[in-house]
CSV table of C-alpha atoms in Angstrom, one decimal:
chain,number,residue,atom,x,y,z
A,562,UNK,CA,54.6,180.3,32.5
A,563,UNK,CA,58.2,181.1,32.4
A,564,UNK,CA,59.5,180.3,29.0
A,565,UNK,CA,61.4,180.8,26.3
A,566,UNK,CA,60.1,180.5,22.4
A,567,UNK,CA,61.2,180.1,19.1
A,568,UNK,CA,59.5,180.2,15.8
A,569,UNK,CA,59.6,178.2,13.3
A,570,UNK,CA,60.2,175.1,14.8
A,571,UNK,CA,61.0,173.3,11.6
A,572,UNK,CA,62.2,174.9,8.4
A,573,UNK,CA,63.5,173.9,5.1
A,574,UNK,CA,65.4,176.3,2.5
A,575,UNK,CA,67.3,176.9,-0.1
A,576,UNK,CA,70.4,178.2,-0.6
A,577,UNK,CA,70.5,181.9,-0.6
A,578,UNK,CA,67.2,183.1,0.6
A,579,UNK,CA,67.5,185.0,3.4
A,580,UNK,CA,65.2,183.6,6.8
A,581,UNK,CA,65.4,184.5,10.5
A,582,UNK,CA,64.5,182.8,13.3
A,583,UNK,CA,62.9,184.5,16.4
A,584,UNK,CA,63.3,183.9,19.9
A,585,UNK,CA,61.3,185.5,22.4
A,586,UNK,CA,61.8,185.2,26.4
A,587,UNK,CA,59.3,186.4,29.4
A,588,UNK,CA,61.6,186.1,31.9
A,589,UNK,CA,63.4,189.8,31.6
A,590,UNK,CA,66.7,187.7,31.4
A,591,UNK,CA,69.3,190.1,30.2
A,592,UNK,CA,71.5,187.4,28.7
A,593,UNK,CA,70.7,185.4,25.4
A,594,UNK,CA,72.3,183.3,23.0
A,595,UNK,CA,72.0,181.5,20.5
A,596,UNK,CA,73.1,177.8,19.9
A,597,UNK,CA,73.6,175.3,16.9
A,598,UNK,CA,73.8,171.2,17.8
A,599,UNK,CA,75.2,169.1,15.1
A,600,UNK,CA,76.2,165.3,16.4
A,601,UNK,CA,79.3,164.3,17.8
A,602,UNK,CA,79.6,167.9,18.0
A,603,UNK,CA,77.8,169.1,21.0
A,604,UNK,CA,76.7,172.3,21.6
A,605,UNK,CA,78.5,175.3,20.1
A,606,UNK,CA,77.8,179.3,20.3
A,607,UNK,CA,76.9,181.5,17.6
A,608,UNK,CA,76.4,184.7,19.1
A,609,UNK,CA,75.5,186.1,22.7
A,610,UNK,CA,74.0,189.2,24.0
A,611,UNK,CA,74.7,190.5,27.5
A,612,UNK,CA,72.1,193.0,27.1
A,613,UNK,CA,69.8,195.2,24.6
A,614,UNK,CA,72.1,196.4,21.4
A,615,UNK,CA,74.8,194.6,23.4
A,616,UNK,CA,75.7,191.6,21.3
A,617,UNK,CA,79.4,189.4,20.8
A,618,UNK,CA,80.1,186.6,18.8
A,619,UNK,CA,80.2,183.2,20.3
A,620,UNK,CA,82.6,180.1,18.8
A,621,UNK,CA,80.8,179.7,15.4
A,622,UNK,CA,80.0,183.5,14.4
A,623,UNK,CA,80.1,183.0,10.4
A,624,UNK,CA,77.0,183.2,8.1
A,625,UNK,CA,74.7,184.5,10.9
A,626,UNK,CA,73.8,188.0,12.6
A,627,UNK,CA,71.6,188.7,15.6
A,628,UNK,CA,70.0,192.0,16.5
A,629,UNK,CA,69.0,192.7,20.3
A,630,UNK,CA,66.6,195.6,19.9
A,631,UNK,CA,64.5,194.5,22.9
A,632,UNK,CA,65.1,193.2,25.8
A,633,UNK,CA,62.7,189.9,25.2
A,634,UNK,CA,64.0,189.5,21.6
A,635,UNK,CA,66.8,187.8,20.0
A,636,UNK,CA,66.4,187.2,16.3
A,637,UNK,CA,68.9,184.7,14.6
A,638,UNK,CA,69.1,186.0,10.7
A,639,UNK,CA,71.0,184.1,8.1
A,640,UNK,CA,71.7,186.4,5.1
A,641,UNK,CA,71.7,183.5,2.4
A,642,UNK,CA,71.8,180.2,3.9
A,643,UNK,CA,74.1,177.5,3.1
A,644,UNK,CA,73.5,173.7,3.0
A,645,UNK,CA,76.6,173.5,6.3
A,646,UNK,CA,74.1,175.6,8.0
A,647,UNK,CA,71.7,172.5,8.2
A,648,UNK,CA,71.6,172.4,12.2
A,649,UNK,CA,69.3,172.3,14.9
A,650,UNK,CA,69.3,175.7,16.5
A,651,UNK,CA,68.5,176.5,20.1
A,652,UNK,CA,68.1,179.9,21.8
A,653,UNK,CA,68.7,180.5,25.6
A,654,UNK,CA,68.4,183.0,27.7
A,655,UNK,CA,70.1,183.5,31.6
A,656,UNK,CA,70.2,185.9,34.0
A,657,UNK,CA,72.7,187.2,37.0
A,658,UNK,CA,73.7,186.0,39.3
A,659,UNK,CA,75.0,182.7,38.2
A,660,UNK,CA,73.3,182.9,34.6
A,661,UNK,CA,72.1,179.1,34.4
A,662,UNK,CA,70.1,179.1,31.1
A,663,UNK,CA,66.8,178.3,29.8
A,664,UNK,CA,66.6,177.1,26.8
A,665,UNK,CA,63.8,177.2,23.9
A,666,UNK,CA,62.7,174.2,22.1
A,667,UNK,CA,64.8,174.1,19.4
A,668,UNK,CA,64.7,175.3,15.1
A,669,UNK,CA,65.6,172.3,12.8
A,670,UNK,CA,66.7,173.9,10.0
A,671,UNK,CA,67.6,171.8,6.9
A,672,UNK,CA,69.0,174.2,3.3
A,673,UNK,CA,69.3,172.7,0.4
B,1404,UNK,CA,90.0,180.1,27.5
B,1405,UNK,CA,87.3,177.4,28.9
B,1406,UNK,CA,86.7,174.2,27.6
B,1407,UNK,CA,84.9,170.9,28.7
B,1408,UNK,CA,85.8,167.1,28.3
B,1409,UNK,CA,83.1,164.7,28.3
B,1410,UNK,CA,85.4,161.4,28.3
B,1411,UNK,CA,82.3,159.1,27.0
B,1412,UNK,CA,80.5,159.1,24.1
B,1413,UNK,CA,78.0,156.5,24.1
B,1414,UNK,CA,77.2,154.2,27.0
B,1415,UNK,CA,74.9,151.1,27.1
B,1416,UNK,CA,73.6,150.3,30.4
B,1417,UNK,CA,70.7,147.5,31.3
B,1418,UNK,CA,68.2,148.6,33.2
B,1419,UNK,CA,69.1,149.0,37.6
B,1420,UNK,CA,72.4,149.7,36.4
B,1421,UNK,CA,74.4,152.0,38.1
B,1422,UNK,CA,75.6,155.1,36.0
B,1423,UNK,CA,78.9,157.5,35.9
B,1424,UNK,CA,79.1,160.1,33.5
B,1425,UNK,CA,82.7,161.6,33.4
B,1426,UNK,CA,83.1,165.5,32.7
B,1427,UNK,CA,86.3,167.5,33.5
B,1428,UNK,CA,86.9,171.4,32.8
B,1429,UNK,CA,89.3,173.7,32.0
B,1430,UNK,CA,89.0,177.0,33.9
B,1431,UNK,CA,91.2,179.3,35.4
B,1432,UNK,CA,89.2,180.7,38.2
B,1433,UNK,CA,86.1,179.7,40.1
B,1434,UNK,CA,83.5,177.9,38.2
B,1435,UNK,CA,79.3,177.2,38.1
B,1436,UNK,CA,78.7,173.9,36.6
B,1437,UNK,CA,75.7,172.5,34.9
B,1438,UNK,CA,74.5,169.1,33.7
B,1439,UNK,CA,71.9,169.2,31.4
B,1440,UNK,CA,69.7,166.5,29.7
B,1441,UNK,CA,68.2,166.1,26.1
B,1442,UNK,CA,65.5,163.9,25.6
B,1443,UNK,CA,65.1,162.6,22.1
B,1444,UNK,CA,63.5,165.5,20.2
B,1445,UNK,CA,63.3,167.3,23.0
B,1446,UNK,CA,65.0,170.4,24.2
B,1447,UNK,CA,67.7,171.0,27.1
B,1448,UNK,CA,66.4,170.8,30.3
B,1449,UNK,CA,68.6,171.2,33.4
B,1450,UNK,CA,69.2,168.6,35.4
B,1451,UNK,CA,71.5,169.8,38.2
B,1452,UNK,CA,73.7,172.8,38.7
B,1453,UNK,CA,77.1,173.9,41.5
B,1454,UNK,CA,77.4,177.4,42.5
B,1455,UNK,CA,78.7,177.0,46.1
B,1456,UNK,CA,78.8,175.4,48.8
B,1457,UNK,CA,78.3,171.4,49.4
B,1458,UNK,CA,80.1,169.9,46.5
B,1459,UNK,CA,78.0,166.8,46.4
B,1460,UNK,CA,74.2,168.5,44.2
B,1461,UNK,CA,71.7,166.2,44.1
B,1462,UNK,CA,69.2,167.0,41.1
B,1463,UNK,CA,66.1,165.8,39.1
B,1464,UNK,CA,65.3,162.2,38.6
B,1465,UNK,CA,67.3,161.0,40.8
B,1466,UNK,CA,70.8,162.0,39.3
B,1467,UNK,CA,73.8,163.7,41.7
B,1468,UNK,CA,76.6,165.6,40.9
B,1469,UNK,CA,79.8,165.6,42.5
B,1470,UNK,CA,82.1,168.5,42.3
B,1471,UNK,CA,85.8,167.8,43.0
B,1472,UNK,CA,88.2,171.0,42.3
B,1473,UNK,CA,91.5,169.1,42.6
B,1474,UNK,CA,90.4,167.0,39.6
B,1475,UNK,CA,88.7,169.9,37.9
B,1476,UNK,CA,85.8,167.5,37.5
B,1477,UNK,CA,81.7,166.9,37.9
B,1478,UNK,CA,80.6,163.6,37.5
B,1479,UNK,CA,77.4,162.3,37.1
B,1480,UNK,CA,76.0,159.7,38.8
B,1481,UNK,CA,72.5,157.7,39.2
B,1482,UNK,CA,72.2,154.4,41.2
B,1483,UNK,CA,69.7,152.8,39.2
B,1484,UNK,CA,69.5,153.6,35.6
B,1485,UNK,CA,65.7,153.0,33.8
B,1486,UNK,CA,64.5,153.1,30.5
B,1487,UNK,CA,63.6,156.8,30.6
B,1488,UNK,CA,66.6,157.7,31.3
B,1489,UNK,CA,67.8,157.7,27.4
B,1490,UNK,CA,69.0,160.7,26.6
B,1491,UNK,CA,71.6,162.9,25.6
B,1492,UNK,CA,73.4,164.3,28.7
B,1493,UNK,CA,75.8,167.5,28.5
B,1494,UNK,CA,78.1,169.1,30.9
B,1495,UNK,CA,78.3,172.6,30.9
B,1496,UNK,CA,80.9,175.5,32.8
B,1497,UNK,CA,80.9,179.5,33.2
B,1498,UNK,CA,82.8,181.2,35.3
B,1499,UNK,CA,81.3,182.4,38.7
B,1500,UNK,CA,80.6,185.7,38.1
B,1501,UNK,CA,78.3,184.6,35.2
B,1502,UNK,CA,80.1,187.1,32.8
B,1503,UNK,CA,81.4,184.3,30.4
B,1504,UNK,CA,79.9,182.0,28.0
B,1505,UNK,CA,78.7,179.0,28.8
B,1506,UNK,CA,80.2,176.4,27.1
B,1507,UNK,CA,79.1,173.0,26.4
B,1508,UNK,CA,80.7,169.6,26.4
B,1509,UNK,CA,80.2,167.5,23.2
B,1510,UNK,CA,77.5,165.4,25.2
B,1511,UNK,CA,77.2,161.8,26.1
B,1512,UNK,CA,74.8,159.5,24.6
B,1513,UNK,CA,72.9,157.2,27.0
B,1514,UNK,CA,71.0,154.4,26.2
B,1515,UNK,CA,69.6,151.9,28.8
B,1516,UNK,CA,68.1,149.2,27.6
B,1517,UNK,CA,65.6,146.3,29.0
């Protein structure tokens, strides 16, 4: 099944201590991103990657960094979380020619 | 740079209802267009998309898009609202060649009620 995943699913920090979130895709899509959804906010980018060890920053770049080793792997790292970083974080991937995207099930991430 | 206008935030509608979701872009150049929907604690699942062709998309559930390029605009529409249909729903623009980021509007909130 054609799908893209994310682990964990629900996490709760604290300040400071470094976590990363994975998201994995089987769909050979060379495009990913990442997403954070806060309400009344909608949907805004962190970072993107148009391809492997290709990788730009998106609208919201600050606190986070993504590696694109792989093709099927997108890792979202925060370095030391902050309590503004309490979000619910989706990863997508897409692929040419039109790149409509397919999105994982979502990371609620709560730092406290 | 792109950017997307969803005009309401939060509608109520009764059940058999008849829905219109408003969404206008800003784009320079030619555009795919997206509606996705959010489920409560669910994940974005697409709902309809415009790449070419006849502007008026017909998509899941139901729902239809229609694509006017004077207005810059992609409406949503649904003749008949029901209860399942509560949800988050979110417009969504790239530019043709793909090679852009996809960028979201802020979403609409819909809540039919009995």
């Amino acid at each position: 099944e054609a799908q893209v995943t994310q682990n964990p699913r629900y996490l709760i920090t604290v300040t400071g201590k470094k976590l990363t979130v994975t998201c994995s895709q089987n769909m050979n899509h060379e495009y990913m991103s990442w997403y954070r959804q806060d309400p009344g906010l909608g949907l805004r980018q962190i970072y993107y990657s148009m391809n492997v060890e290709v990788t730009d920053k998106g609208d919201v770049p600050e606190g986070y960094k993504v590696s694109r080793k792989e093709k099927r792997n997108f890792p979202l790292i925060l370095e030391s979380p902050s309590p503004n970083q309490t979000s619910l974080y989706f990863c997508a991937s897409s692929s040419p020619p039109n790149y409509e995207q397919y999105f994982g099930p979502g990371t609620r991430l709560t730092v406290t | 740079a792109q950017s997307v206008s969803q005009h309401n935030h939060h509608v109520i509608l009764s059940e058999a209802a008849s829905l219109e979701l408003g969404c206008n872009y800003s784009y320079g150049g030619t555009v795919n267009l997206f509606w996705y929907v959010q489920y409560p604690g669910q994940h974005l699942q697409l709902l309809l998309k415009y790449f070419s062709g006849d502007p008026l998309v017909k998509g899941i559930k139901g729902f239809e898009a229609e694509f006017i390029k004077s207005k810059f605009s992609f409406n949503l529409r649904k003749p008949s609202v029901q209860w399942s249909d509560t949800a988050e729903y979110f417009c969504a623009v790239n530019s043709y060649s793909g090679n852009t980021p996809l960028v979201f509007g802020k979403g609409t909130r819909l809540s039919v009620i009995a």
